[in-house]
Short mmCIF file of C-alpha atoms in Angstrom, two decimals:
data_model
loop_
_atom_site.label_atom_id
_atom_site.label_comp_id
_atom_site.label_asym_id
_atom_site.label_seq_id
_atom_site.Cartn_x
_atom_site.Cartn_y
_atom_site.Cartn_z
CA MET A 1 74.63 92.71 -188.85
CA LYS A 2 77.66 93.78 -187.91
CA ASP A 3 78.30 96.74 -189.97
CA GLU A 4 76.62 100.09 -188.97
CA ASP A 5 75.84 101.25 -192.49
CA THR A 6 73.98 98.06 -193.15
CA ARG A 7 72.42 98.64 -190.18
CA TYR A 8 70.68 102.34 -191.04
CA GLU A 9 70.15 101.17 -194.51
CA ALA A 10 67.63 98.52 -192.44
CA VAL A 11 66.17 101.44 -190.05
CA ARG A 12 65.85 104.12 -193.37
CA SER A 13 64.09 101.13 -195.22
CA ARG A 14 61.68 100.65 -191.59
CA ASP A 15 62.48 96.91 -192.30
CA GLY A 16 60.63 95.04 -189.39
CA ARG A 17 62.70 92.02 -190.36
CA PHE A 18 65.20 93.12 -187.83
CA ASP A 19 63.14 94.27 -185.11
CA GLY A 20 64.79 93.02 -181.80
CA GLU A 21 67.82 92.13 -183.34
CA PHE A 22 68.92 95.53 -182.13
CA PHE A 23 67.75 98.93 -181.33
CA PHE A 24 68.91 101.94 -182.71
CA ALA A 25 68.84 105.70 -180.88
CA VAL A 26 68.89 108.94 -181.98
CA ALA A 27 70.96 111.59 -180.06
CA THR A 28 69.49 115.26 -181.03
CA THR A 29 65.95 113.63 -179.27
CA GLY A 30 66.94 111.28 -176.72
CA ILE A 31 64.98 108.53 -177.93
CA TYR A 32 65.54 105.03 -179.05
CA CYS A 33 63.26 103.01 -181.55
CA ARG A 34 63.06 99.71 -183.30
CA PRO A 35 64.37 99.12 -186.72
CA SER A 36 60.61 99.58 -188.61
CA CYS A 37 59.86 102.95 -186.23
CA PRO A 38 57.70 104.94 -189.05
CA ALA A 39 58.77 108.49 -187.76
CA VAL A 40 61.13 110.46 -190.16
CA THR A 41 64.04 108.42 -190.35
CA PRO A 42 67.02 110.51 -188.47
CA LYS A 43 70.05 111.48 -189.93
CA ARG A 44 73.45 109.11 -189.96
CA GLU A 45 75.53 110.97 -187.91
CA ASN A 46 72.80 111.67 -185.36
CA VAL A 47 72.14 107.30 -184.96
CA ARG A 48 73.91 105.19 -182.37
CA PHE A 49 73.17 101.32 -182.41
CA TYR A 50 72.69 99.54 -179.79
CA PRO A 51 72.63 95.18 -179.19
CA THR A 52 69.55 95.65 -176.79
CA ALA A 53 67.02 97.98 -175.08
CA ALA A 54 68.97 97.49 -171.62
CA ALA A 55 72.07 99.10 -173.38
CA ALA A 56 69.95 101.64 -175.22
CA GLN A 57 68.56 102.71 -172.08
CA GLY A 58 71.89 102.59 -169.78
CA ALA A 59 72.96 104.97 -172.31
CA GLY A 60 70.18 107.48 -171.15
CA PHE A 61 67.86 106.64 -174.13
CA ARG A 62 63.89 106.35 -173.72
CA ALA A 63 61.60 104.55 -175.52
CA CYS A 64 59.99 105.68 -178.58
CA ARG A 65 56.26 106.04 -177.71
CA ARG A 66 55.09 105.82 -181.45
CA CYS A 67 57.27 102.42 -182.17
CA ARG A 68 57.36 100.55 -178.65
CA PRO A 69 60.60 99.56 -179.31
CA ASP A 70 60.53 97.27 -175.46
CA ALA A 71 57.68 95.54 -177.26
CA VAL A 72 59.29 93.96 -180.37
CA PRO A 73 60.01 89.69 -180.45
CA GLY A 74 63.20 88.68 -178.67
CA SER A 75 66.40 88.37 -180.43
CA ALA A 76 66.76 85.14 -181.99
CA GLU A 77 70.07 84.54 -181.12
CA TRP A 78 69.80 83.97 -177.56
CA ASN A 79 67.44 81.02 -178.08
CA VAL A 80 70.69 79.85 -180.86
CA ARG A 81 73.68 80.31 -178.85
CA ALA A 82 74.40 77.51 -176.09
CA ASP A 83 77.23 79.26 -174.57
CA ALA A 84 77.33 81.59 -171.44
CA VAL A 85 76.28 84.39 -172.40
CA GLY A 86 73.03 82.85 -174.80
CA ARG A 87 72.02 81.16 -171.50
CA ALA A 88 72.20 84.17 -169.44
CA MET A 89 69.43 85.67 -171.61
CA ARG A 90 67.50 83.06 -171.70
CA LEU A 91 67.77 82.99 -167.66
CA ILE A 92 67.39 86.72 -167.69
CA GLY A 93 64.22 86.36 -170.13
CA ASP A 94 62.91 83.95 -167.40
CA GLY A 95 62.85 86.35 -164.62
CA VAL A 96 65.81 84.32 -162.44
CA VAL A 97 67.36 87.47 -161.56
CA ASP A 98 64.35 88.92 -159.64
CA ARG A 99 63.85 85.52 -158.06
CA GLU A 100 67.40 84.50 -157.43
CA GLY A 101 69.24 87.82 -157.89
CA VAL A 102 72.52 87.64 -160.01
CA ALA A 103 74.09 85.87 -157.44
CA GLY A 104 71.51 82.87 -158.68
CA LEU A 105 71.69 83.51 -162.26
CA ALA A 106 75.58 83.09 -161.66
CA LEU A 107 75.06 80.04 -159.57
CA ARG A 108 73.16 78.71 -162.31
CA LEU A 109 75.53 79.39 -164.96
CA GLY A 110 78.42 78.06 -162.92
CA TYR A 111 80.56 81.34 -163.25
CA SER A 112 81.12 83.92 -160.89
CA ALA A 113 78.70 86.98 -160.67
CA ARG A 114 81.78 89.23 -161.99
CA HIS A 115 82.25 87.05 -164.61
CA VAL A 116 78.79 87.04 -165.95
CA GLN A 117 78.44 90.68 -165.80
CA ARG A 118 81.77 90.96 -167.67
CA GLN A 119 80.57 88.83 -170.30
CA LEU A 120 77.03 90.47 -170.85
CA THR A 121 78.60 93.68 -171.06
CA ALA A 122 81.03 93.23 -173.60
CA GLU A 123 78.35 91.36 -175.76
CA VAL A 124 74.85 93.06 -175.08
CA GLY A 125 76.17 96.39 -173.61
CA ALA A 126 74.78 95.62 -170.53
CA GLY A 127 75.12 93.65 -167.18
CA PRO A 128 72.42 91.22 -165.63
CA VAL A 129 70.62 94.49 -163.39
CA ALA A 130 70.15 96.10 -166.39
CA LEU A 131 68.64 93.55 -168.65
CA ALA A 132 66.26 92.71 -165.88
CA ARG A 133 65.52 96.75 -164.93
CA ALA A 134 64.30 97.06 -169.03
CA GLN A 135 62.35 93.47 -168.61
CA ARG A 136 60.23 95.15 -165.24
CA ALA A 137 59.72 98.29 -167.08
CA HIS A 138 58.26 95.90 -170.05
CA THR A 139 56.12 94.16 -167.36
CA ALA A 140 54.76 97.42 -165.78
CA ARG A 141 53.99 98.55 -168.91
CA VAL A 142 51.83 95.97 -169.83
CA LEU A 143 50.49 96.02 -166.16
CA LEU A 144 49.48 99.27 -165.87
CA ARG A 145 47.74 99.25 -169.52
CA SER A 146 45.97 96.11 -169.35
CA THR A 147 44.72 95.82 -165.51
CA ALA A 148 43.04 97.67 -162.98
CA LEU A 149 45.88 96.85 -160.49
CA PRO A 150 46.80 99.56 -157.92
CA VAL A 151 49.96 101.29 -158.68
CA THR A 152 52.07 100.22 -155.90
CA GLU A 153 50.81 96.14 -156.56
CA ILE A 154 52.12 96.73 -159.53
CA ALA A 155 55.45 97.70 -158.64
CA PHE A 156 56.14 94.79 -156.86
CA ALA A 157 54.28 92.55 -159.35
CA SER A 158 56.64 93.96 -161.82
CA GLY A 159 59.94 92.77 -159.62
CA PHE A 160 61.13 96.06 -158.41
CA ALA A 161 61.89 96.27 -154.92
CA SER A 162 60.68 99.61 -153.67
CA VAL A 163 57.62 101.79 -155.32
CA ARG A 164 60.98 104.72 -155.91
CA GLN A 165 63.03 102.46 -157.86
CA PHE A 166 59.50 101.60 -159.84
CA ASN A 167 58.64 105.44 -160.40
CA ASP A 168 62.04 106.41 -161.46
CA THR A 169 62.82 103.32 -164.00
CA ILE A 170 59.36 104.01 -165.62
CA ARG A 171 59.99 108.13 -165.95
CA ALA A 172 63.54 107.22 -167.19
CA VAL A 173 62.66 104.85 -169.76
CA TYR A 174 58.92 106.01 -171.21
CA ALA A 175 59.86 109.69 -169.80
CA MET A 176 56.07 109.39 -168.41
CA THR A 177 55.08 108.55 -164.65
CA PRO A 178 53.21 105.26 -164.29
CA SER A 179 49.84 107.56 -164.00
CA GLY A 180 50.39 109.16 -166.69
CA LEU A 181 51.39 105.61 -169.08
CA ARG A 182 48.12 104.08 -167.60
CA ALA A 183 45.70 107.43 -168.90
CA GLY A 184 47.43 106.40 -172.39
CA ALA A 185 46.40 102.78 -172.56
CA PRO A 186 43.54 102.19 -175.81
CA ARG A 187 39.80 101.76 -174.44
CA ARG A 188 38.97 98.45 -174.36
CA PRO A 189 36.03 97.33 -177.34
CA ALA A 190 32.57 97.06 -175.73
CA GLY A 191 32.39 93.34 -175.27
CA SER A 192 36.03 92.00 -174.78
CA PRO A 193 36.76 90.22 -172.24
CA THR A 194 37.59 91.65 -168.95
CA ALA A 195 39.32 88.92 -166.82
CA GLY A 196 42.65 87.97 -167.06
CA ILE A 197 45.65 90.30 -168.83
CA PRO A 198 45.49 90.73 -172.64
CA LEU A 199 48.42 90.64 -175.04
CA ARG A 200 50.24 90.83 -178.02
CA LEU A 201 52.54 88.22 -178.82
CA ALA A 202 54.82 89.69 -180.92
CA TYR A 203 56.68 87.89 -183.95
CA ARG A 204 58.77 88.39 -186.57
CA GLY A 205 58.27 87.14 -190.60
CA PRO A 206 55.91 84.86 -191.72
CA TYR A 207 53.95 82.29 -189.20
CA GLN A 208 52.24 79.74 -189.76
CA SER A 209 50.11 79.39 -186.66
CA THR A 210 47.73 76.71 -188.20
CA ALA A 211 50.36 73.65 -188.82
CA LEU A 212 51.85 74.63 -184.83
CA PHE A 213 48.00 74.41 -183.49
CA ASP A 214 47.50 71.02 -185.42
CA ALA A 215 50.37 70.01 -183.39
CA LEU A 216 48.88 71.13 -180.20
CA VAL A 217 45.82 69.62 -180.68
CA ALA A 218 47.31 66.04 -181.76
CA GLU A 219 49.31 66.17 -178.41
CA ALA A 220 46.88 67.93 -176.11
CA VAL A 221 46.68 66.12 -172.47
CA THR A 222 43.09 66.47 -171.24
CA GLY A 223 42.70 68.36 -168.02
CA VAL A 224 46.10 70.52 -168.64
CA GLU A 225 45.40 71.50 -172.26
CA GLU A 226 42.11 72.19 -174.55
CA VAL A 227 41.74 73.50 -177.78
CA THR A 228 38.60 75.14 -178.69
CA GLY A 229 36.61 76.49 -182.16
CA GLY A 230 37.21 75.30 -185.91
CA ARG A 231 40.70 75.14 -188.04
CA GLY A 232 41.87 78.65 -188.00
CA HIS A 233 39.71 79.74 -185.34
CA ARG A 234 41.18 77.92 -182.51
CA ILE A 235 41.82 79.07 -178.94
CA TYR A 236 44.56 76.96 -177.33
CA ARG A 237 44.24 76.91 -173.58
CA ARG A 238 46.49 75.69 -170.92
CA THR A 239 47.19 75.39 -166.98
CA LEU A 240 50.74 76.65 -166.07
CA ARG A 241 52.79 75.92 -162.22
CA LEU A 242 54.61 79.39 -162.41
CA PRO A 243 57.16 79.93 -159.15
CA TYR A 244 55.08 81.80 -157.29
CA GLY A 245 51.66 80.68 -158.38
CA THR A 246 49.07 78.98 -161.25
CA GLY A 247 48.06 80.61 -163.99
CA ILE A 248 45.80 80.09 -167.33
CA ALA A 249 47.08 80.82 -170.49
CA GLU A 250 44.86 81.10 -173.97
CA VAL A 251 46.29 82.00 -177.53
CA ASP A 252 44.30 82.41 -180.19
CA GLU A 253 45.10 80.78 -183.56
CA ARG A 254 44.81 84.21 -185.68
CA PRO A 255 47.35 86.03 -186.07
CA GLY A 256 46.51 89.67 -185.27
CA GLY A 257 48.95 91.17 -187.60
CA ARG A 258 47.83 89.18 -190.79
CA ARG A 259 44.03 90.02 -189.65
CA ALA A 260 45.32 94.15 -189.40
CA ARG A 261 47.74 93.83 -192.64
CA THR A 262 44.54 92.64 -194.45
CA ALA A 263 42.46 95.08 -193.87
CA ALA A 264 45.01 97.40 -194.79
CA ALA A 265 45.33 95.76 -197.85
CA ARG A 266 41.73 96.52 -198.57
CA ASP A 267 42.35 99.87 -198.17
CA GLY A 268 44.61 100.19 -200.89
CA ALA A 269 47.31 102.43 -198.82
CA GLY A 270 50.13 101.80 -197.16
CA ARG A 271 51.26 104.25 -193.97
CA ALA A 272 51.83 107.57 -195.61
CA GLY A 273 51.73 106.64 -198.68
CA ARG A 274 54.71 104.44 -199.10
CA PRO A 275 54.40 101.35 -201.44
CA TRP A 276 54.11 97.86 -199.70
CA ARG A 277 57.43 96.02 -200.00
CA ALA A 278 55.51 92.56 -201.04
CA ALA A 279 58.99 90.82 -202.01
CA SER A 280 60.56 91.28 -198.55
CA PHE A 281 57.84 89.09 -197.04
CA PRO A 282 58.13 85.14 -197.87
CA GLY A 283 54.75 84.50 -197.03
CA GLY A 284 53.21 86.77 -198.83
CA ASP A 285 52.42 89.98 -196.43
CA PRO A 286 50.08 92.41 -198.67
CA THR A 287 51.47 95.58 -196.95
CA GLY A 288 55.47 94.69 -196.79
CA ARG A 289 55.60 94.74 -192.94
CA PRO A 290 57.10 91.46 -191.54
CA GLY A 291 56.10 90.47 -188.67
CA GLY A 292 52.67 90.13 -186.33
CA TRP A 293 51.48 89.09 -182.98
CA LEU A 294 49.53 86.18 -181.57
CA ASP A 295 47.01 87.57 -179.23
CA ALA A 296 46.92 85.87 -175.78
CA ARG A 297 45.27 86.06 -172.23
CA LEU A 298 46.52 85.23 -169.13
CA HIS A 299 44.96 84.34 -165.58
CA LEU A 300 47.18 84.55 -163.31
CA THR A 301 46.70 83.71 -159.48
CA ASP A 302 50.00 86.05 -158.42
CA PRO A 303 51.17 89.16 -161.12
CA ARG A 304 54.44 88.16 -160.06
CA ASP A 305 54.44 85.10 -162.78
CA LEU A 306 53.99 87.45 -165.87
CA THR A 307 56.86 87.49 -167.32
CA THR A 308 57.45 83.75 -166.70
CA ALA A 309 54.32 83.17 -168.12
CA VAL A 310 54.68 85.22 -171.18
CA GLN A 311 58.59 83.47 -172.02
CA ARG A 312 56.95 80.34 -171.73
CA LEU A 313 54.41 81.03 -174.02
CA ARG A 314 57.04 82.53 -175.98
CA ARG A 315 59.11 79.17 -176.06
CA LEU A 316 56.04 76.91 -176.92
CA PHE A 317 54.74 79.05 -179.92
CA ASP A 318 58.70 79.50 -181.23
CA LEU A 319 57.57 83.24 -180.98
CA ASP A 320 61.54 85.00 -180.93
CA ALA A 321 62.37 82.44 -184.03
CA ASP A 322 64.69 84.14 -187.33
CA PRO A 323 62.18 82.51 -190.38
CA TYR A 324 64.16 84.64 -192.70
CA ALA A 325 67.44 83.06 -191.69
CA VAL A 326 65.54 79.08 -191.17
CA ASP A 327 63.92 79.28 -194.46
CA GLU A 328 67.37 81.50 -196.40
CA ARG A 329 69.27 77.84 -195.64
CA LEU A 330 67.01 75.78 -195.82
CA ARG A 331 65.63 76.18 -199.50
CA GLU A 332 68.71 75.71 -200.65
CA ASP A 333 68.03 72.25 -199.97
CA ALA A 334 65.81 70.16 -203.08
CA ARG A 335 64.00 68.03 -200.63
CA LEU A 336 63.38 70.59 -198.44
CA ALA A 337 62.70 73.56 -200.91
CA PRO A 338 59.17 72.95 -201.97
CA LEU A 339 58.56 72.11 -198.44
CA VAL A 340 59.87 75.84 -196.81
CA ALA A 341 58.10 77.32 -200.56
CA ALA A 342 54.47 75.96 -199.58
CA ARG A 343 55.10 76.63 -195.09
CA PRO A 344 57.78 80.19 -195.08
CA GLY A 345 57.92 80.78 -191.48
CA LEU A 346 57.34 77.29 -189.99
CA ARG A 347 58.23 77.47 -186.24
CA SER A 348 59.62 74.50 -184.50
CA PRO A 349 57.14 74.17 -181.36
CA GLY A 350 58.54 74.71 -178.20
CA ALA A 351 57.86 73.24 -174.46
CA ALA A 352 56.03 75.57 -171.78
CA ASP A 353 57.05 73.27 -169.39
CA PRO A 354 60.11 71.61 -169.92
CA GLU A 355 59.82 68.72 -167.56
CA GLU A 356 56.35 68.37 -168.31
CA PHE A 357 57.78 68.10 -172.17
CA ALA A 358 60.11 65.14 -171.07
CA VAL A 359 57.49 62.84 -169.19
CA ARG A 360 54.94 63.49 -171.60
CA ALA A 361 57.80 61.89 -174.28
CA LEU A 362 58.55 59.39 -172.26
CA VAL A 363 55.13 57.69 -171.55
CA GLY A 364 52.87 59.06 -174.25
CA ARG A 365 49.30 60.69 -174.48
CA GLU A 366 46.94 58.28 -172.75
CA LYS A 367 49.44 57.45 -169.73
CA ALA A 368 49.89 61.22 -169.21
CA GLU A 369 46.28 61.99 -169.08
CA ARG A 370 46.18 58.86 -166.32
CA LEU A 371 49.24 60.32 -164.39
CA VAL A 372 47.38 63.95 -164.29
CA GLY A 373 44.59 62.20 -162.51
CA MET A 374 46.34 60.39 -160.00
CA TYR A 375 48.96 62.72 -159.49
CA GLY A 376 47.88 66.26 -160.45
CA LYS A 377 47.22 69.01 -159.00
CA THR A 378 43.69 70.00 -158.70
CA LEU A 379 43.38 73.86 -159.73
CA ASP A 380 41.36 75.59 -156.95
CA ALA A 381 39.10 77.23 -159.73
CA PRO A 382 38.53 74.84 -162.42
CA HIS A 383 38.22 76.92 -166.18
CA GLY A 384 36.50 75.12 -168.58
CA THR A 385 37.86 71.47 -169.30
CA LEU A 386 41.33 72.80 -167.51
CA THR A 387 41.10 70.98 -164.26
CA HIS A 388 45.00 70.08 -162.81
CA LEU A 389 48.37 71.14 -163.01
CA PHE A 390 50.55 68.22 -164.39
CA PRO A 391 52.38 66.37 -161.84
CA GLU A 392 55.73 67.87 -160.62
CA PRO A 393 58.92 65.48 -160.95
CA ALA A 394 58.88 65.00 -156.92
CA ALA A 395 55.45 63.68 -157.15
CA LEU A 396 56.56 61.17 -159.88
CA ALA A 397 59.83 60.22 -158.45
CA GLY A 398 57.99 57.22 -156.57
CA THR A 399 56.79 55.29 -159.65
CA GLU A 400 58.96 52.10 -160.92
CA GLY A 401 61.05 52.07 -163.89
CA PRO A 402 62.83 54.51 -166.56
CA LEU A 403 59.42 57.26 -166.30
CA GLY A 404 60.32 57.01 -161.77
CA ALA A 405 64.21 57.31 -163.03
CA LEU A 406 63.32 60.33 -165.02
CA ALA A 407 61.46 61.68 -162.67
CA THR A 408 64.29 61.76 -159.73
CA ALA A 409 66.29 62.75 -162.16
CA LEU A 410 64.75 65.51 -162.49
CA ALA A 411 63.47 66.32 -159.27
CA ASP A 412 67.06 66.24 -157.70
CA GLY A 413 68.52 68.21 -160.45
CA THR A 414 70.98 65.17 -162.61
CA ALA A 415 69.02 66.47 -165.40
CA ARG A 416 68.30 70.41 -165.82
CA LEU A 417 65.79 71.12 -168.28
CA ASP A 418 65.72 75.29 -166.83
CA VAL A 419 66.66 77.25 -170.28
CA GLY A 420 69.82 78.12 -168.66
CA ALA A 421 70.57 74.75 -168.73
CA ASP A 422 73.99 73.29 -170.61
CA ARG A 423 72.28 71.43 -173.70
CA ASP A 424 75.10 68.66 -173.89
CA ASP A 425 75.48 67.97 -170.85
CA THR A 426 71.48 67.64 -170.12
CA GLU A 427 71.25 65.38 -172.88
CA ALA A 428 74.66 62.96 -171.69
CA ALA A 429 72.55 62.71 -168.24
CA LEU A 430 69.09 61.90 -170.15
CA LEU A 431 71.07 59.31 -171.93
CA ALA A 432 72.21 57.45 -169.22
CA LEU A 433 69.31 56.84 -167.51
CA PRO A 434 67.10 53.40 -168.44
CA GLY A 435 64.37 53.31 -171.01
CA LEU A 436 65.36 57.04 -172.45
CA ASP A 437 66.56 56.01 -176.09
CA ALA A 438 68.57 58.34 -178.68
CA ARG A 439 65.22 59.32 -180.19
CA THR A 440 63.38 60.52 -176.89
CA VAL A 441 65.94 62.27 -176.19
CA ALA A 442 66.67 63.90 -179.26
CA ALA A 443 62.62 65.04 -178.92
CA ILE A 444 63.35 65.99 -175.60
CA ARG A 445 66.32 68.38 -176.55
CA THR A 446 64.38 69.76 -179.83
CA ARG A 447 61.71 70.98 -177.53
CA ALA A 448 62.18 71.03 -174.15
CA LEU A 449 65.77 72.61 -174.26
CA GLY A 450 64.40 74.87 -177.54
CA ASP A 451 67.66 73.35 -179.51
CA PRO A 452 67.53 74.74 -183.48
CA ASP A 453 70.03 72.04 -184.55
CA VAL A 454 69.23 68.26 -183.70
CA ALA A 455 69.61 65.73 -185.83
CA PRO A 456 67.44 62.88 -186.75
CA THR A 457 68.61 59.77 -184.87
CA ASP A 458 68.07 57.28 -188.08
CA GLU A 459 69.55 59.28 -190.69
CA THR A 460 72.24 60.91 -192.05
CA VAL A 461 71.47 64.37 -193.30
CA PRO A 462 73.00 66.53 -195.58
CA ASP A 463 74.97 69.84 -193.84
CA THR A 464 72.84 72.24 -195.76
CA TRP A 465 70.11 71.43 -192.93
CA ARG A 466 72.67 72.79 -190.21
CA PRO A 467 72.02 74.95 -188.02
CA TRP A 468 68.46 74.33 -188.87
CA ARG A 469 68.02 70.78 -188.87
CA SER A 470 65.13 71.13 -185.95
CA TYR A 471 63.14 73.39 -188.42
CA ALA A 472 64.00 70.46 -191.53
CA LEU A 473 62.78 67.69 -189.32
CA GLN A 474 59.48 69.67 -188.76
CA HIS A 475 58.83 70.77 -192.27
CA LEU A 476 58.96 66.66 -193.03
CA ARG A 477 56.78 66.44 -189.88
CA THR A 478 54.62 68.24 -191.22
CA ALA A 479 54.28 67.49 -194.54
CA GLY A 480 53.31 64.05 -193.64
CA ASP A 481 57.11 62.83 -194.46
CA SER A 482 58.40 61.81 -191.40
CA GLU A 483 57.25 60.89 -187.86
CA PRO A 484 57.89 61.86 -184.16
CA ASP A 485 60.84 60.94 -182.71
CA THR A 486 59.34 59.93 -179.21
CA ALA A 487 59.64 56.21 -177.54
CA ALA A 488 55.67 57.52 -176.66
CA TRP A 489 54.95 57.65 -180.40
CA ARG A 490 55.99 54.35 -181.16
CA GLN A 491 54.70 52.84 -178.06
CA ALA A 492 51.27 54.30 -179.48
CA GLN A 493 51.69 52.59 -182.70
CA ALA A 494 52.50 49.21 -181.40
CA HIS A 495 49.01 49.98 -179.45
CA LYS A 496 47.39 50.27 -182.63
CA GLN A 497 48.82 47.41 -184.53
CA ALA A 498 47.71 45.03 -181.53
CA GLN A 499 44.24 46.47 -181.31
CA ALA A 500 43.75 46.05 -184.97
CA GLN A 501 45.17 43.10 -185.17
CA GLU A 502 42.54 42.23 -182.39
CA LYS A 503 39.84 42.99 -184.15
CA GLY A 504 41.17 40.76 -187.63
CA VAL A 505 41.12 37.69 -184.94
CA GLN A 506 37.71 38.34 -183.93
CA SER A 507 36.12 39.21 -186.92
#
């Protein structure tokens, strides 16, 4: 959406489909907002548009307290794009600038720091430092409002180099002091959990959480993951290996926005008496306000890992996707149209730990569980059935066969699976390894690298599926028309057939 008049129309209609895709600022008030902000629509001549929150902050605007523009889903564009800017945005979101500086970011991208600065400023209106600063401010706000950590600890946990820098940034972005921001936090309901950091992981459009949780249940590895509760009310938990420590993440299957909107529908009234625009929500949203959130909670040994942990959950649950663009394209295909109509907003799950997923795609669930017991690091404090971290590649590098080759390539950087990796280079490196066939590598590219347009290896599909072939295949798998494309799955099927034949012989 490049035309500013079209963007203003989205603002005027409070169209939440574009939350996170762009931001608008009001010259007369000095604030910036998300497109769906419920405040009175400003005059066109007073509105400025920005591609990122960092760009709006850099222009001197502060965040709206009513619509909280820093809490919107990330732009789907950065996950789709495979160029340097898309890779840089994913790396910044993962906290690389906070940990390694701009020089580390540039090194990962293979460009000079000056070139990275120039490209980002030209395309997103802000350089890597400003983008990281905006992210730090959001992290600080979450910690201030959801934890009892001392303000000084929050300053450094958020990635700020000094308390003064932290105070200045919070005032500039939110027009409040850190203590004032904390004082405005809503009170927790009686009986709500107090441990961990509560989060709302926002998404845009319809969201098929049940289908995604079904996929997570089918592949969960004991000791590292667990799913509790009945279908539709499940809680997914897993361990996380993070840059500064470890973590336990838990995510609720029930979308929070859906519950809130359903309650509003029963009340029979919309915001400010405005009618609901149900037609704008393919998933049947009763309020016409697309999007919502998944309730989550993080237990971290080091709060500096908050940003990285959140981004890993967002990738696992594919929360930054643009379901409108995906569904609009795929429903043009006669084979996919009924599937899209049945499951609008179906997501293509990613991976919380890309290297872990690559190993699991190769060896399968049963062997992965054995590897956890043999090589996984035991948690200092088990959390229910969660007892281990999945083994690091370095711990598996000494094993024989394809697993050892894969683990060695991941450990020494021959094959990179971080969010800034070049997808084509990584695919070539994986295909060069013994024991990794095209199907397994395609699955790794889809899940571990988050590529939305991975074609099936054994079927020619129409061009109408581009650039969302990963989502098309996910529709087919969910409907039972296709099987997972991994060596591990085929090994499991062969094992099942062998067991069935053995039983037949015995009988």
